[in-house]
Coordinates of C-alpha atoms in Angstrom, one line a residue:
Chain P
V11 CA 0.5 0.2 -0.1
T12 CA 1.4 3.3 -1.3
S13 CA 1.2 6.6 0.6
D14 CA -2.0 7.8 -1.1
G15 CA -4.1 4.3 -0.7
G16 CA -3.2 3.3 -3.9
T17 CA -2.1 -0.6 -3.9
R18 CA 0.8 -2.0 -5.8
D19 CA 1.9 -4.8 -7.6
V20 CA 5.2 -6.6 -6.2
P21 CA 7.9 -7.1 -7.8
T22 CA 7.6 -3.9 -9.9
G23 CA 5.6 -1.3 -7.8
R24 CA 3.5 -0.5 -10.7
P25 CA 0.0 -0.2 -9.4
A26 CA -3.0 -2.5 -9.4
R27 CA -4.9 -2.9 -11.9
V28 CA -7.5 -4.9 -10.3
P29 CA -8.4 -5.4 -6.8
T30 CA -7.4 -8.2 -4.8
P31 CA -10.0 -11.0 -5.3
R32 CA -12.0 -11.7 -2.0
P33 CA -12.1 -15.0 -0.3
D34 CA -15.1 -15.8 -1.9
D35 CA -14.1 -15.3 -4.9
P36 CA -15.3 -18.2 -7.7
R37 CA -12.1 -17.3 -9.7
L38 CA -9.7 -18.7 -7.0
A39 CA -11.0 -22.5 -7.0
R40 CA -8.6 -23.7 -8.6
L41 CA -5.6 -21.6 -7.2
S42 CA -2.6 -23.0 -5.4
L43 CA 0.0 -21.0 -4.8
N44 CA 3.8 -22.7 -4.5
Q45 CA 5.7 -22.8 -1.6
W46 CA 8.5 -21.4 -3.2
T47 CA 6.8 -18.6 -4.4
T48 CA 6.8 -17.3 -1.1
R49 CA 10.1 -19.4 0.2
R50 CA 10.4 -17.2 3.4
L51 CA 7.2 -18.4 5.1
G52 CA 7.2 -21.4 7.3
L53 CA 4.7 -23.9 6.4
P54 CA 2.3 -22.5 9.0
E55 CA 2.6 -19.4 7.8
L56 CA 2.0 -20.3 4.7
V57 CA -1.1 -22.2 4.8
E58 CA -2.5 -20.0 7.4
A59 CA -2.0 -16.9 4.8
C60 CA -3.8 -19.2 1.5
S61 CA -6.5 -20.1 4.0
L62 CA -7.5 -16.3 5.3
R63 CA -7.4 -15.4 1.6
G64 CA -9.8 -18.3 0.2
I65 CA -6.4 -19.6 -1.6
P66 CA -7.7 -23.3 -1.4
A67 CA -3.8 -25.4 -2.8
V68 CA -0.8 -25.2 -2.3
G69 CA 2.0 -26.9 -3.9
L70 CA 4.6 -28.5 -1.6
W71 CA 8.9 -28.9 -1.6
R72 CA 10.3 -32.2 0.0
E73 CA 12.7 -29.9 1.9
Q74 CA 10.3 -28.1 3.6
V75 CA 7.9 -31.0 3.7
H76 CA 11.0 -33.0 5.9
E77 CA 11.4 -29.5 8.6
V78 CA 7.8 -30.9 10.1
G79 CA 7.6 -34.3 8.5
P80 CA 5.3 -35.3 6.2
A81 CA 1.7 -36.7 8.6
R82 CA 3.0 -33.3 10.5
A83 CA 2.4 -31.1 7.2
A84 CA -0.6 -33.0 6.2
E85 CA -1.8 -32.6 9.3
L86 CA -1.4 -28.5 8.6
V87 CA -2.7 -28.5 5.4
A88 CA -5.6 -30.2 6.1
S89 CA -6.2 -27.9 9.6
A90 CA -6.5 -25.0 7.4
G91 CA -8.9 -26.7 5.0
L92 CA -7.0 -26.5 2.0
R93 CA -4.7 -29.5 -0.2
V94 CA -1.8 -30.1 -1.3
S95 CA -1.5 -30.3 -5.3
S96 CA 1.8 -31.4 -6.3
L97 CA 4.6 -32.4 -4.3
C98 CA 8.1 -31.7 -6.2
R99 CA 10.3 -33.7 -6.7
A100 CA 11.7 -36.6 -7.9
W101 CA 14.8 -35.8 -9.0
G102 CA 18.1 -37.5 -11.2
F103 CA 17.4 -40.5 -13.3
S104 CA 19.5 -39.3 -15.8
A105 CA 22.2 -40.6 -13.1
P106 CA 24.3 -42.9 -14.6
S107 CA 23.5 -46.6 -14.7
G108 CA 24.7 -48.2 -10.9
S109 CA 24.7 -47.2 -7.8
A110 CA 24.3 -43.8 -8.8
W111 CA 20.7 -44.2 -10.9
T112 CA 19.6 -46.8 -8.1
A113 CA 19.5 -43.8 -5.4
A114 CA 17.7 -41.8 -7.6
V115 CA 15.0 -44.2 -7.7
D116 CA 15.1 -45.3 -4.0
E117 CA 15.1 -41.3 -3.1
A118 CA 11.7 -40.7 -5.9
R119 CA 9.9 -44.0 -3.6
R120 CA 10.1 -41.9 -0.6
A121 CA 8.8 -39.1 -2.8
I122 CA 5.7 -41.1 -3.5
D123 CA 5.9 -42.5 -0.2
E124 CA 5.9 -38.9 1.4
A125 CA 3.3 -37.5 -2.0
A126 CA 1.0 -40.5 -0.1
T127 CA 0.8 -39.1 3.3
L128 CA 0.2 -35.4 2.0
G129 CA -2.4 -36.6 -0.6
A130 CA -0.9 -35.2 -3.2
P131 CA -2.3 -36.3 -6.7
V132 CA 1.2 -35.6 -8.2
L133 CA 4.8 -36.2 -7.6
A134 CA 6.8 -33.5 -9.9
V135 CA 9.8 -35.5 -11.7
V136 CA 12.5 -33.4 -12.5
A137 CA 15.0 -36.0 -15.5
G138 CA 18.5 -34.3 -14.6
G139 CA 21.5 -33.4 -16.6
L140 CA 24.7 -35.3 -18.2
P141 CA 26.8 -37.0 -15.8
P142 CA 30.2 -35.5 -15.3
D143 CA 31.7 -35.9 -18.5
D144 CA 29.3 -37.6 -20.4
R145 CA 28.3 -36.0 -23.6
D146 CA 25.3 -39.1 -24.3
L147 CA 22.2 -37.1 -24.3
A148 CA 20.3 -40.5 -25.6
G149 CA 21.9 -42.8 -23.5
A150 CA 20.8 -39.7 -20.5
R151 CA 16.9 -40.1 -21.9
E152 CA 16.3 -43.4 -22.0
R153 CA 17.8 -44.1 -18.5
V154 CA 15.2 -41.9 -17.3
R155 CA 12.5 -43.7 -19.1
D156 CA 13.7 -46.8 -17.4
A157 CA 13.4 -45.2 -13.8
I158 CA 9.9 -43.8 -15.0
A159 CA 8.7 -46.9 -16.2
L160 CA 10.0 -49.0 -12.9
L161 CA 8.6 -46.0 -10.5
A162 CA 5.1 -45.7 -12.0
P163 CA 2.9 -48.7 -11.4
E164 CA 4.4 -48.2 -8.1
A165 CA 3.3 -44.6 -7.9
G166 CA -0.2 -45.4 -8.8
A167 CA -0.3 -49.0 -6.5
A168 CA 0.2 -45.4 -4.1
G169 CA -2.3 -43.5 -5.7
V170 CA -0.2 -40.8 -6.7
R171 CA 0.3 -39.8 -10.3
L172 CA 4.4 -38.6 -11.1
G173 CA 4.3 -35.9 -13.3
L174 CA 7.5 -35.4 -15.8
E175 CA 8.0 -31.8 -16.2
P176 CA 10.3 -30.8 -19.0
L177 CA 12.3 -28.0 -18.5
H178 CA 13.6 -25.4 -21.1
P179 CA 15.9 -26.3 -22.9
M180 CA 18.9 -24.1 -21.4
Y181 CA 18.3 -26.2 -18.6
S182 CA 19.5 -29.4 -20.9
A183 CA 23.0 -29.9 -19.5
D184 CA 22.9 -29.9 -15.7
R185 CA 19.4 -30.1 -15.1
S186 CA 16.8 -32.0 -17.4
V187 CA 17.5 -33.7 -20.7
V188 CA 14.0 -33.9 -21.2
S189 CA 13.3 -30.9 -23.0
T190 CA 9.6 -30.7 -24.5
L191 CA 6.3 -32.1 -23.9
D192 CA 6.3 -34.1 -27.4
Q193 CA 9.3 -36.1 -25.9
A194 CA 7.9 -36.3 -22.7
L195 CA 5.0 -37.4 -24.2
R196 CA 6.8 -40.0 -26.0
M197 CA 8.8 -41.4 -23.0
L198 CA 4.9 -42.1 -21.4
E199 CA 4.0 -44.5 -24.0
G200 CA 2.6 -47.1 -22.8
I201 CA 2.5 -46.1 -19.0
P202 CA -1.2 -45.7 -17.6
V203 CA -2.2 -42.2 -17.4
E204 CA -3.6 -43.5 -14.0
Q205 CA 0.4 -44.0 -12.7
A206 CA 1.5 -40.5 -14.7
G207 CA 1.7 -38.1 -16.5
V208 CA 3.4 -35.2 -17.7
V209 CA 3.8 -31.6 -16.1
I210 CA 3.0 -28.5 -17.9
D211 CA 4.6 -25.1 -16.7
T212 CA 4.4 -22.1 -18.7
F213 CA 8.3 -20.3 -18.2
H214 CA 9.5 -24.3 -19.6
V215 CA 7.5 -24.6 -22.7
W216 CA 6.0 -21.0 -24.3
W217 CA 8.4 -21.1 -26.3
D218 CA 8.0 -24.5 -28.3
P219 CA 6.4 -23.7 -31.7
D220 CA 4.8 -27.0 -31.4
I221 CA 3.4 -26.5 -27.4
R222 CA -0.9 -26.2 -28.4
A223 CA -0.8 -29.7 -30.9
G224 CA 1.3 -31.2 -27.7
I225 CA -1.0 -29.9 -25.0
A226 CA -4.2 -31.5 -27.6
R227 CA -2.5 -34.0 -27.8
A228 CA -1.7 -35.0 -24.0
S229 CA -5.3 -34.2 -23.2
G230 CA -5.9 -36.4 -20.2
A231 CA -1.9 -37.4 -19.5
I232 CA -1.4 -33.9 -17.9
V233 CA -1.6 -33.9 -14.1
A234 CA -0.5 -30.6 -13.5
L235 CA -0.2 -26.9 -15.1
Q236 CA 2.4 -24.4 -13.2
L237 CA 2.5 -20.9 -13.7
A238 CA 5.5 -17.7 -13.9
D239 CA 5.9 -15.2 -16.8
W240 CA 9.2 -15.2 -19.0
I241 CA 10.7 -12.0 -18.0
T242 CA 13.6 -10.1 -19.9
P243 CA 16.5 -9.6 -19.5
L244 CA 17.2 -13.3 -17.8
P245 CA 18.9 -12.9 -14.2
P246 CA 22.6 -13.4 -14.0
D247 CA 20.9 -16.7 -12.1
P248 CA 19.4 -18.5 -15.4
L249 CA 17.5 -20.2 -12.4
L250 CA 15.7 -17.1 -11.0
G251 CA 14.1 -15.4 -13.9
R252 CA 10.7 -16.9 -13.1
G253 CA 8.5 -13.6 -13.1
M254 CA 5.5 -12.8 -11.7
L255 CA 2.1 -13.3 -13.8
G256 CA 1.9 -10.7 -16.7
D257 CA 5.6 -8.8 -16.0
G258 CA 6.9 -10.4 -18.7
H259 CA 6.3 -11.8 -22.6
I260 CA 4.5 -15.3 -22.3
E261 CA 0.8 -15.3 -23.5
L262 CA -0.4 -16.8 -20.8
D263 CA -4.3 -16.5 -21.3
H264 CA -3.8 -18.2 -24.5
L265 CA -1.5 -21.4 -23.0
V266 CA -3.8 -22.2 -20.2
R267 CA -6.9 -22.1 -21.8
A268 CA -5.1 -24.5 -24.3
V269 CA -4.5 -26.3 -21.4
L270 CA -7.7 -26.2 -20.0
D271 CA -9.6 -27.0 -23.5
A272 CA -7.4 -30.4 -22.7
G273 CA -10.2 -31.7 -20.4
Y274 CA -7.0 -30.6 -17.7
R275 CA -9.6 -30.7 -14.0
G276 CA -6.7 -29.9 -12.3
D277 CA -4.7 -26.9 -9.9
I278 CA -2.9 -24.2 -11.1
E279 CA -0.3 -23.4 -9.0
V280 CA 1.9 -20.2 -9.4
E281 CA 5.3 -21.3 -8.9
I282 CA 7.7 -17.7 -9.1
F283 CA 11.6 -18.2 -8.4
N284 CA 12.7 -14.7 -8.2
Q285 CA 15.2 -12.7 -6.5
D286 CA 13.0 -9.7 -6.9
V287 CA 10.2 -11.4 -5.7
W288 CA 11.2 -13.1 -2.4
D289 CA 12.8 -9.8 -1.6
A290 CA 9.3 -8.8 -1.3
P291 CA 7.0 -9.1 1.5
P292 CA 5.8 -12.2 1.6
H293 CA 1.8 -11.3 1.9
D294 CA 2.1 -8.7 -0.6
V295 CA 3.4 -11.4 -3.0
I296 CA 0.6 -13.2 -2.4
D297 CA -1.6 -10.7 -2.4
T298 CA 0.0 -9.3 -6.2
V299 CA -0.1 -13.1 -7.3
M300 CA -3.6 -13.1 -6.5
R301 CA -4.4 -10.1 -8.2
R302 CA -2.0 -10.9 -11.1
Y303 CA -4.1 -14.2 -11.4
V304 CA -7.9 -13.3 -12.0
E305 CA -6.4 -10.6 -14.6
V306 CA -3.9 -12.1 -16.8
I307 CA -5.9 -16.2 -17.2
G308 CA -9.8 -14.6 -15.6
H309 CA -10.7 -15.0 -19.1
A310 CA -9.3 -18.4 -19.4
L311 CA -11.2 -19.5 -16.0
S312 CA -14.4 -18.4 -17.0
Chain X
V21 CA 53.5 -21.8 -24.7
T22 CA 54.3 -22.6 -21.0
S23 CA 57.5 -22.5 -19.0
D24 CA 58.1 -26.0 -20.1
G25 CA 57.7 -25.9 -23.2
G26 CA 54.0 -27.7 -23.4
T27 CA 51.1 -25.9 -25.8
R28 CA 48.3 -24.7 -23.8
D29 CA 44.3 -24.7 -25.0
V30 CA 43.0 -21.5 -24.0
P31 CA 41.0 -20.3 -22.0
T32 CA 41.2 -23.1 -20.1
G33 CA 45.1 -23.2 -19.5
R34 CA 45.1 -27.0 -19.7
P35 CA 47.9 -29.0 -21.9
A36 CA 47.0 -29.5 -25.5
R37 CA 46.4 -32.9 -26.3
V38 CA 47.1 -32.7 -29.8
P39 CA 49.9 -30.8 -32.1
T40 CA 48.4 -27.7 -34.3
P41 CA 47.9 -29.2 -37.3
R42 CA 50.4 -27.8 -40.5
P43 CA 48.6 -25.7 -43.2
D44 CA 49.1 -28.0 -45.1
D45 CA 47.2 -30.6 -42.9
P46 CA 43.4 -32.3 -45.0
R47 CA 41.7 -32.0 -42.5
L48 CA 41.5 -28.2 -42.1
A49 CA 39.8 -28.0 -46.1
R50 CA 36.6 -27.1 -44.8
L51 CA 37.3 -25.0 -41.3
S52 CA 36.6 -21.6 -41.3
L53 CA 37.1 -18.9 -38.6
N54 CA 34.0 -16.7 -37.8
Q55 CA 35.9 -13.1 -37.3
W56 CA 34.0 -12.9 -33.9
T57 CA 35.6 -15.8 -32.3
T58 CA 38.0 -13.4 -32.8
R59 CA 36.9 -10.5 -32.3
R60 CA 40.3 -8.1 -31.5
L61 CA 42.0 -8.2 -34.9
G62 CA 40.8 -5.7 -37.9
L63 CA 39.7 -8.2 -41.1
P64 CA 43.4 -7.7 -42.1
E65 CA 45.0 -9.1 -39.2
L66 CA 42.5 -11.6 -39.4
V67 CA 42.9 -12.9 -43.1
E68 CA 46.6 -13.0 -42.8
A69 CA 46.1 -15.1 -39.4
C70 CA 44.1 -17.3 -41.2
S71 CA 46.3 -17.7 -44.4
L72 CA 49.3 -18.5 -42.6
R73 CA 47.8 -21.3 -40.4
G74 CA 46.0 -22.6 -44.0
I75 CA 42.7 -22.1 -42.6
P76 CA 40.6 -21.7 -46.0
A77 CA 37.8 -19.8 -45.1
V78 CA 36.4 -16.8 -42.8
G79 CA 32.7 -15.9 -41.2
L80 CA 32.3 -12.6 -41.5
W81 CA 30.0 -10.1 -39.8
R82 CA 28.4 -7.2 -41.2
E83 CA 29.6 -4.2 -38.2
Q84 CA 33.4 -5.3 -39.3
V85 CA 33.2 -5.3 -43.2
H86 CA 31.3 -2.0 -43.3
E87 CA 34.0 -0.4 -41.4
V88 CA 37.0 -1.2 -44.3
G89 CA 33.5 -1.8 -47.0
P90 CA 32.8 -4.4 -48.8
A91 CA 34.7 -4.3 -52.0
R92 CA 38.0 -4.2 -49.7
A93 CA 37.0 -6.4 -48.1
A94 CA 36.5 -8.8 -50.4
E95 CA 40.0 -7.8 -51.4
L96 CA 41.3 -8.4 -48.2
V97 CA 40.1 -11.9 -48.3
A98 CA 41.0 -12.7 -51.6
S99 CA 44.5 -11.2 -51.8
A100 CA 45.0 -13.6 -49.1
G101 CA 43.6 -17.0 -50.6
L102 CA 41.0 -16.8 -48.8
R103 CA 37.1 -17.6 -49.3
V104 CA 33.6 -15.8 -47.6
S105 CA 31.5 -18.8 -46.6
S106 CA 29.3 -16.6 -44.8
L107 CA 27.9 -13.3 -43.9
C108 CA 26.3 -12.5 -40.6
R109 CA 23.2 -11.5 -40.6
A110 CA 20.1 -10.3 -41.5
W111 CA 17.8 -9.5 -38.4
G112 CA 14.7 -8.9 -36.9
F113 CA 12.1 -9.4 -39.5
S114 CA 9.5 -9.9 -36.3
A115 CA 9.1 -6.0 -36.3
P116 CA 5.9 -4.8 -36.3
S117 CA 3.5 -4.7 -39.5
G118 CA 4.6 -1.6 -41.1
S119 CA 7.5 0.6 -41.4
A120 CA 9.3 -2.1 -39.0
W121 CA 8.9 -4.3 -41.1
T122 CA 9.6 -2.6 -43.9
A123 CA 12.9 -1.1 -42.7
A124 CA 14.2 -4.8 -41.7
V125 CA 13.8 -6.2 -45.3
D126 CA 15.5 -3.2 -46.8
E127 CA 18.6 -3.2 -44.1
A128 CA 18.3 -7.3 -45.7
R129 CA 18.2 -6.1 -49.6
R130 CA 21.6 -4.4 -48.3
A131 CA 22.5 -6.8 -46.7
I132 CA 22.1 -9.4 -49.8
D133 CA 24.0 -7.1 -51.3
E134 CA 26.7 -7.0 -49.7
A135 CA 26.9 -11.1 -49.2
A136 CA 27.1 -11.3 -53.1
T137 CA 30.0 -8.5 -53.1
L138 CA 32.2 -10.7 -50.9
G139 CA 31.3 -13.8 -52.6
A140 CA 29.9 -15.3 -49.8
P141 CA 27.7 -17.8 -50.2
V142 CA 25.2 -17.1 -47.3
L143 CA 23.6 -14.5 -45.6
A144 CA 22.5 -15.8 -41.9
V145 CA 19.5 -14.5 -41.2
V146 CA 18.1 -14.1 -37.6
A147 CA 14.3 -13.8 -37.0
G148 CA 14.6 -11.2 -34.0
G149 CA 12.4 -11.4 -30.7
L150 CA 9.1 -10.2 -30.1
P151 CA 8.3 -6.6 -30.7
P152 CA 8.0 -4.7 -26.7
D153 CA 4.4 -5.3 -25.3
D154 CA 3.4 -8.5 -27.6
R155 CA 2.7 -11.4 -26.4
D156 CA 1.7 -12.5 -30.3
L157 CA 4.3 -15.8 -30.8
A158 CA 2.4 -16.8 -34.0
G159 CA 2.0 -13.6 -35.4
A160 CA 5.4 -12.7 -35.4
R161 CA 6.5 -15.8 -36.1
E162 CA 4.7 -15.0 -39.6
R163 CA 5.9 -11.5 -40.2
V164 CA 9.4 -13.3 -40.3
R165 CA 8.0 -16.2 -42.8
D166 CA 6.8 -13.6 -44.6
A167 CA 9.7 -11.7 -44.8
I168 CA 11.8 -14.6 -46.2
A169 CA 9.3 -15.4 -49.0
L170 CA 9.8 -11.8 -50.4
L171 CA 13.7 -12.0 -50.0
A172 CA 14.3 -14.9 -51.5
P173 CA 14.3 -14.7 -55.0
E174 CA 16.0 -11.5 -54.4
A175 CA 19.0 -13.4 -52.4
G176 CA 18.6 -16.2 -55.5
A177 CA 19.2 -13.9 -58.3
A178 CA 22.0 -11.9 -56.3
G179 CA 23.7 -15.8 -56.0
V180 CA 23.0 -15.6 -52.3
R181 CA 21.2 -18.1 -50.5
L182 CA 19.1 -17.1 -47.3
G183 CA 20.7 -19.1 -44.3
L184 CA 17.5 -19.2 -41.6
E185 CA 19.1 -19.8 -38.6
P186 CA 17.0 -20.9 -35.6
L187 CA 18.6 -19.4 -32.0
H188 CA 18.3 -21.2 -28.6
P189 CA 14.9 -21.0 -27.1
M190 CA 16.6 -19.0 -24.2
Y191 CA 16.5 -16.0 -26.5
S192 CA 12.8 -16.8 -28.1
A193 CA 11.4 -13.7 -26.4
D194 CA 14.0 -11.0 -27.2
R195 CA 16.0 -11.9 -29.9
S196 CA 15.1 -15.4 -32.4
V197 CA 11.1 -16.2 -32.2
V198 CA 13.2 -18.7 -34.4
S199 CA 14.0 -21.6 -32.0
T200 CA 14.2 -25.2 -33.5
L201 CA 15.7 -27.2 -37.1
D202 CA 12.1 -28.6 -37.8
Q203 CA 10.3 -25.1 -37.0
A204 CA 12.7 -23.1 -39.7
L205 CA 12.3 -26.3 -42.2
R206 CA 8.4 -25.6 -41.6
M207 CA 9.3 -22.1 -42.7
L208 CA 11.0 -22.5 -45.9
E209 CA 8.6 -24.9 -47.4
G210 CA 7.8 -23.6 -51.2
I211 CA 11.3 -21.8 -51.2
P212 CA 13.9 -22.7 -53.2
V213 CA 16.6 -24.8 -51.4
E214 CA 19.0 -22.4 -54.0
Q215 CA 17.4 -19.1 -52.2
A216 CA 17.3 -20.4 -49.0
G217 CA 17.5 -23.1 -46.6
V218 CA 18.7 -23.4 -42.5
V219 CA 22.0 -23.0 -40.8
I220 CA 22.4 -25.2 -38.3
D221 CA 24.6 -24.5 -35.0
T222 CA 25.6 -26.7 -32.4
F223 CA 25.1 -24.7 -29.5
H224 CA 21.4 -23.3 -30.2
V225 CA 20.3 -27.1 -31.6
W226 CA 22.1 -29.7 -29.9
W227 CA 20.0 -30.0 -26.8
D228 CA 16.9 -30.6 -29.4
P229 CA 15.2 -34.7 -28.9
D230 CA 14.4 -34.4 -32.7
I231 CA 17.6 -32.7 -33.8
R232 CA 18.6 -36.0 -36.1
A233 CA 15.4 -36.3 -38.1
G234 CA 15.9 -32.6 -38.2
I235 CA 19.0 -32.8 -39.6
A236 CA 18.7 -35.8 -42.1
R237 CA 15.0 -34.1 -43.3
A238 CA 16.9 -30.4 -44.0
S239 CA 19.0 -32.0 -46.4
G240 CA 20.0 -30.2 -49.8
A241 CA 18.6 -27.6 -47.5
I242 CA 21.4 -27.0 -45.1
V243 CA 23.3 -23.8 -45.8
A244 CA 25.2 -23.3 -43.4
L245 CA 27.1 -25.0 -40.4
Q246 CA 28.6 -23.3 -37.1
L247 CA 30.0 -24.8 -34.3
A248 CA 30.8 -23.9 -30.3
D249 CA 29.8 -26.0 -27.6
W250 CA 27.7 -25.6 -24.2
I251 CA 29.3 -24.7 -21.4
T252 CA 28.0 -24.9 -17.8
P253 CA 27.0 -22.8 -16.0
L254 CA 26.0 -20.4 -18.2
P255 CA 27.9 -17.1 -17.6
P256 CA 25.6 -13.6 -16.0
D257 CA 25.4 -13.0 -20.1
P258 CA 23.4 -16.0 -21.7
L259 CA 24.9 -14.6 -25.0
L260 CA 28.2 -15.4 -24.3
G261 CA 28.0 -18.8 -23.2
R262 CA 28.9 -20.2 -26.5
G263 CA 32.5 -22.3 -25.3
M264 CA 35.6 -23.7 -27.0
L265 CA 35.1 -26.8 -28.6
G266 CA 35.2 -29.7 -26.0
D267 CA 35.1 -27.5 -23.4
G268 CA 31.6 -28.1 -22.9
H269 CA 28.5 -30.8 -22.8
I270 CA 27.9 -30.9 -26.4
E271 CA 28.2 -34.1 -28.4
L272 CA 30.1 -32.3 -31.4
D273 CA 31.4 -34.7 -33.5
H274 CA 28.0 -37.0 -33.6
L275 CA 26.3 -34.0 -34.7
V276 CA 29.0 -33.2 -37.3
R277 CA 28.5 -36.3 -38.4
A278 CA 24.7 -36.1 -38.9
V279 CA 25.4 -32.9 -41.3
L280 CA 27.7 -34.0 -43.5
D281 CA 25.6 -37.5 -43.1
A282 CA 22.7 -35.4 -44.8
G283 CA 25.2 -34.4 -47.2
Y284 CA 26.3 -30.6 -45.8
R285 CA 29.3 -29.8 -48.8
G286 CA 30.0 -26.2 -47.3
D287 CA 32.6 -24.8 -44.7
I288 CA 32.8 -25.4 -41.6
E289 CA 32.3 -22.3 -38.9
V290 CA 33.4 -22.1 -35.2
E291 CA 31.9 -19.1 -34.0
I292 CA 32.3 -18.2 -30.2
F293 CA 31.2 -15.8 -28.2
N294 CA 32.8 -16.0 -24.6
Q295 CA 34.9 -12.8 -22.7
D296 CA 36.9 -16.1 -21.5
V297 CA 38.1 -16.7 -25.3
W298 CA 38.0 -12.7 -26.6
D299 CA 40.6 -11.9 -23.2
A300 CA 43.1 -14.5 -24.9
P301 CA 45.5 -13.5 -27.0
P302 CA 44.0 -14.2 -30.7
H303 CA 46.8 -16.0 -31.9
D304 CA 46.7 -18.3 -29.1
V305 CA 42.5 -18.7 -29.8
I306 CA 43.1 -19.6 -33.6
D307 CA 45.4 -22.2 -32.7
T308 CA 43.6 -23.9 -29.4
V309 CA 40.5 -23.4 -32.3
M310 CA 42.6 -26.3 -34.9
R311 CA 43.5 -28.3 -32.2
R312 CA 40.1 -28.9 -30.8
Y313 CA 38.4 -28.9 -34.6
V314 CA 40.8 -32.1 -35.6
E315 CA 40.1 -33.7 -31.9
V316 CA 36.8 -33.1 -31.3
I317 CA 35.8 -33.3 -35.1
G318 CA 37.9 -35.2 -36.7
H319 CA 36.6 -38.6 -36.9
A320 CA 33.6 -36.9 -38.4
L321 CA 35.7 -35.3 -41.0
S322 CA 37.4 -38.4 -41.9

């Protein structure tokens, strides 16, 4: 709030263009706040803030869930009247064959258990990058597929779906050898959609000339939808380029509409990694997220 | 050269693994040094350095050609016994319809003339990013296609081929709305390969799960091949992440082999934008380029 009483968005400091939605606003029915967007809040503060504002769901990260334990985290969320939209994440199936790959798979099994405890319908999966001194992308991709094929039935049996998330190609070397929606869908061929599907994150896929066709083809296999904008210039740390909705270059309303038209019925998570956002007061961040969510993708939601 | 007499590669400072090829080494027959790799050298110094070392071709940039004028630049290259492999570049066809788009097209016409004067077989084309406050990627891509369709016959008549270069998706917002080889090929459908084709740059396309299929499909439409490695971490300025061959994560030998197997017969340009490379003595950079070229892609060349 500024000295003239006007509300301002963070982190830009520009005047808000819409009022902050009230807790009973029906447009909030599918909004989920990813925990990392307001990383300075502990889980109790996060769920309280969401509950007060009428945000019905949260996306959680394993590291922060571990701080209180999965059972206590589940209690905190449920007692605030919220639900968990997804758990981040299983990771690193591109590891070299042998003990490193087995360790990644075993860690993913623990993550599946935690997702089940939390009642999270989806465990996000990030493939991992190339091992050191290894340039064999095709081989790394095969190991990712093998891990998912192995784990998917176990996830399904636990009531959790694996959500393979293609990451932006600027992370292909060091974070994810799975870079496009089409590639992720091909990796999942033959695996029932009740066990595994794809996570669509606007920041990672917006540039893809084939994204509309891929979304239509994905249809029932879309298990989660995450939102962030693409801002320029990229910050020095390319992990922190995720912008507040509406601050960047992505036609977010069209992308969200395409995902909803493809039959996606789940929550819509706002997940922003951005130093300016993290430096802003967390409650201002949440209020801005709510305003931008209805301002930027409101038409797609209606 | 180190105090013990051993040769060291730049910018890593590691001992060279192979001897510097001699000027009559047949493996150098298709090597081209892009001018920007040793940007501190003027054109006279560049062509002298290449001529002495048996590098038969150079890739030029318009800005530096303008410093001496295209006719004089052509003379300098020819009198050193070299050829021009490509001219960089026409740019910005994603500009808004109207005067901005027309200006980009007119500037490209001047670039075509310069390429013809230089005897460059290829004028590289970089699409341009989204106009300010414009999120319509599809519209921007249509304007790029329109410009190429208009200019391609003019280029062909001048004996120059337009080379549409897909840029890495991390540049989609601000530099190139053309991001993949497949997309570039689709944009060129219906245009004779004598007039326009694609530039394949390893840095931009290496991550693409469909790159092998795209290269095979491109075949006679590949008009230039540029090499740089992908190094991590990305530097703070994402434009300067292009690494010395062999310093990064790309399976360069396989990619080059695929392009040659697809029938590409032109020069192979080494184009590195990297502050550490630019800070190194230019003659050490050229020697390292020669060694790494034969070390890293020598098998593909034979």
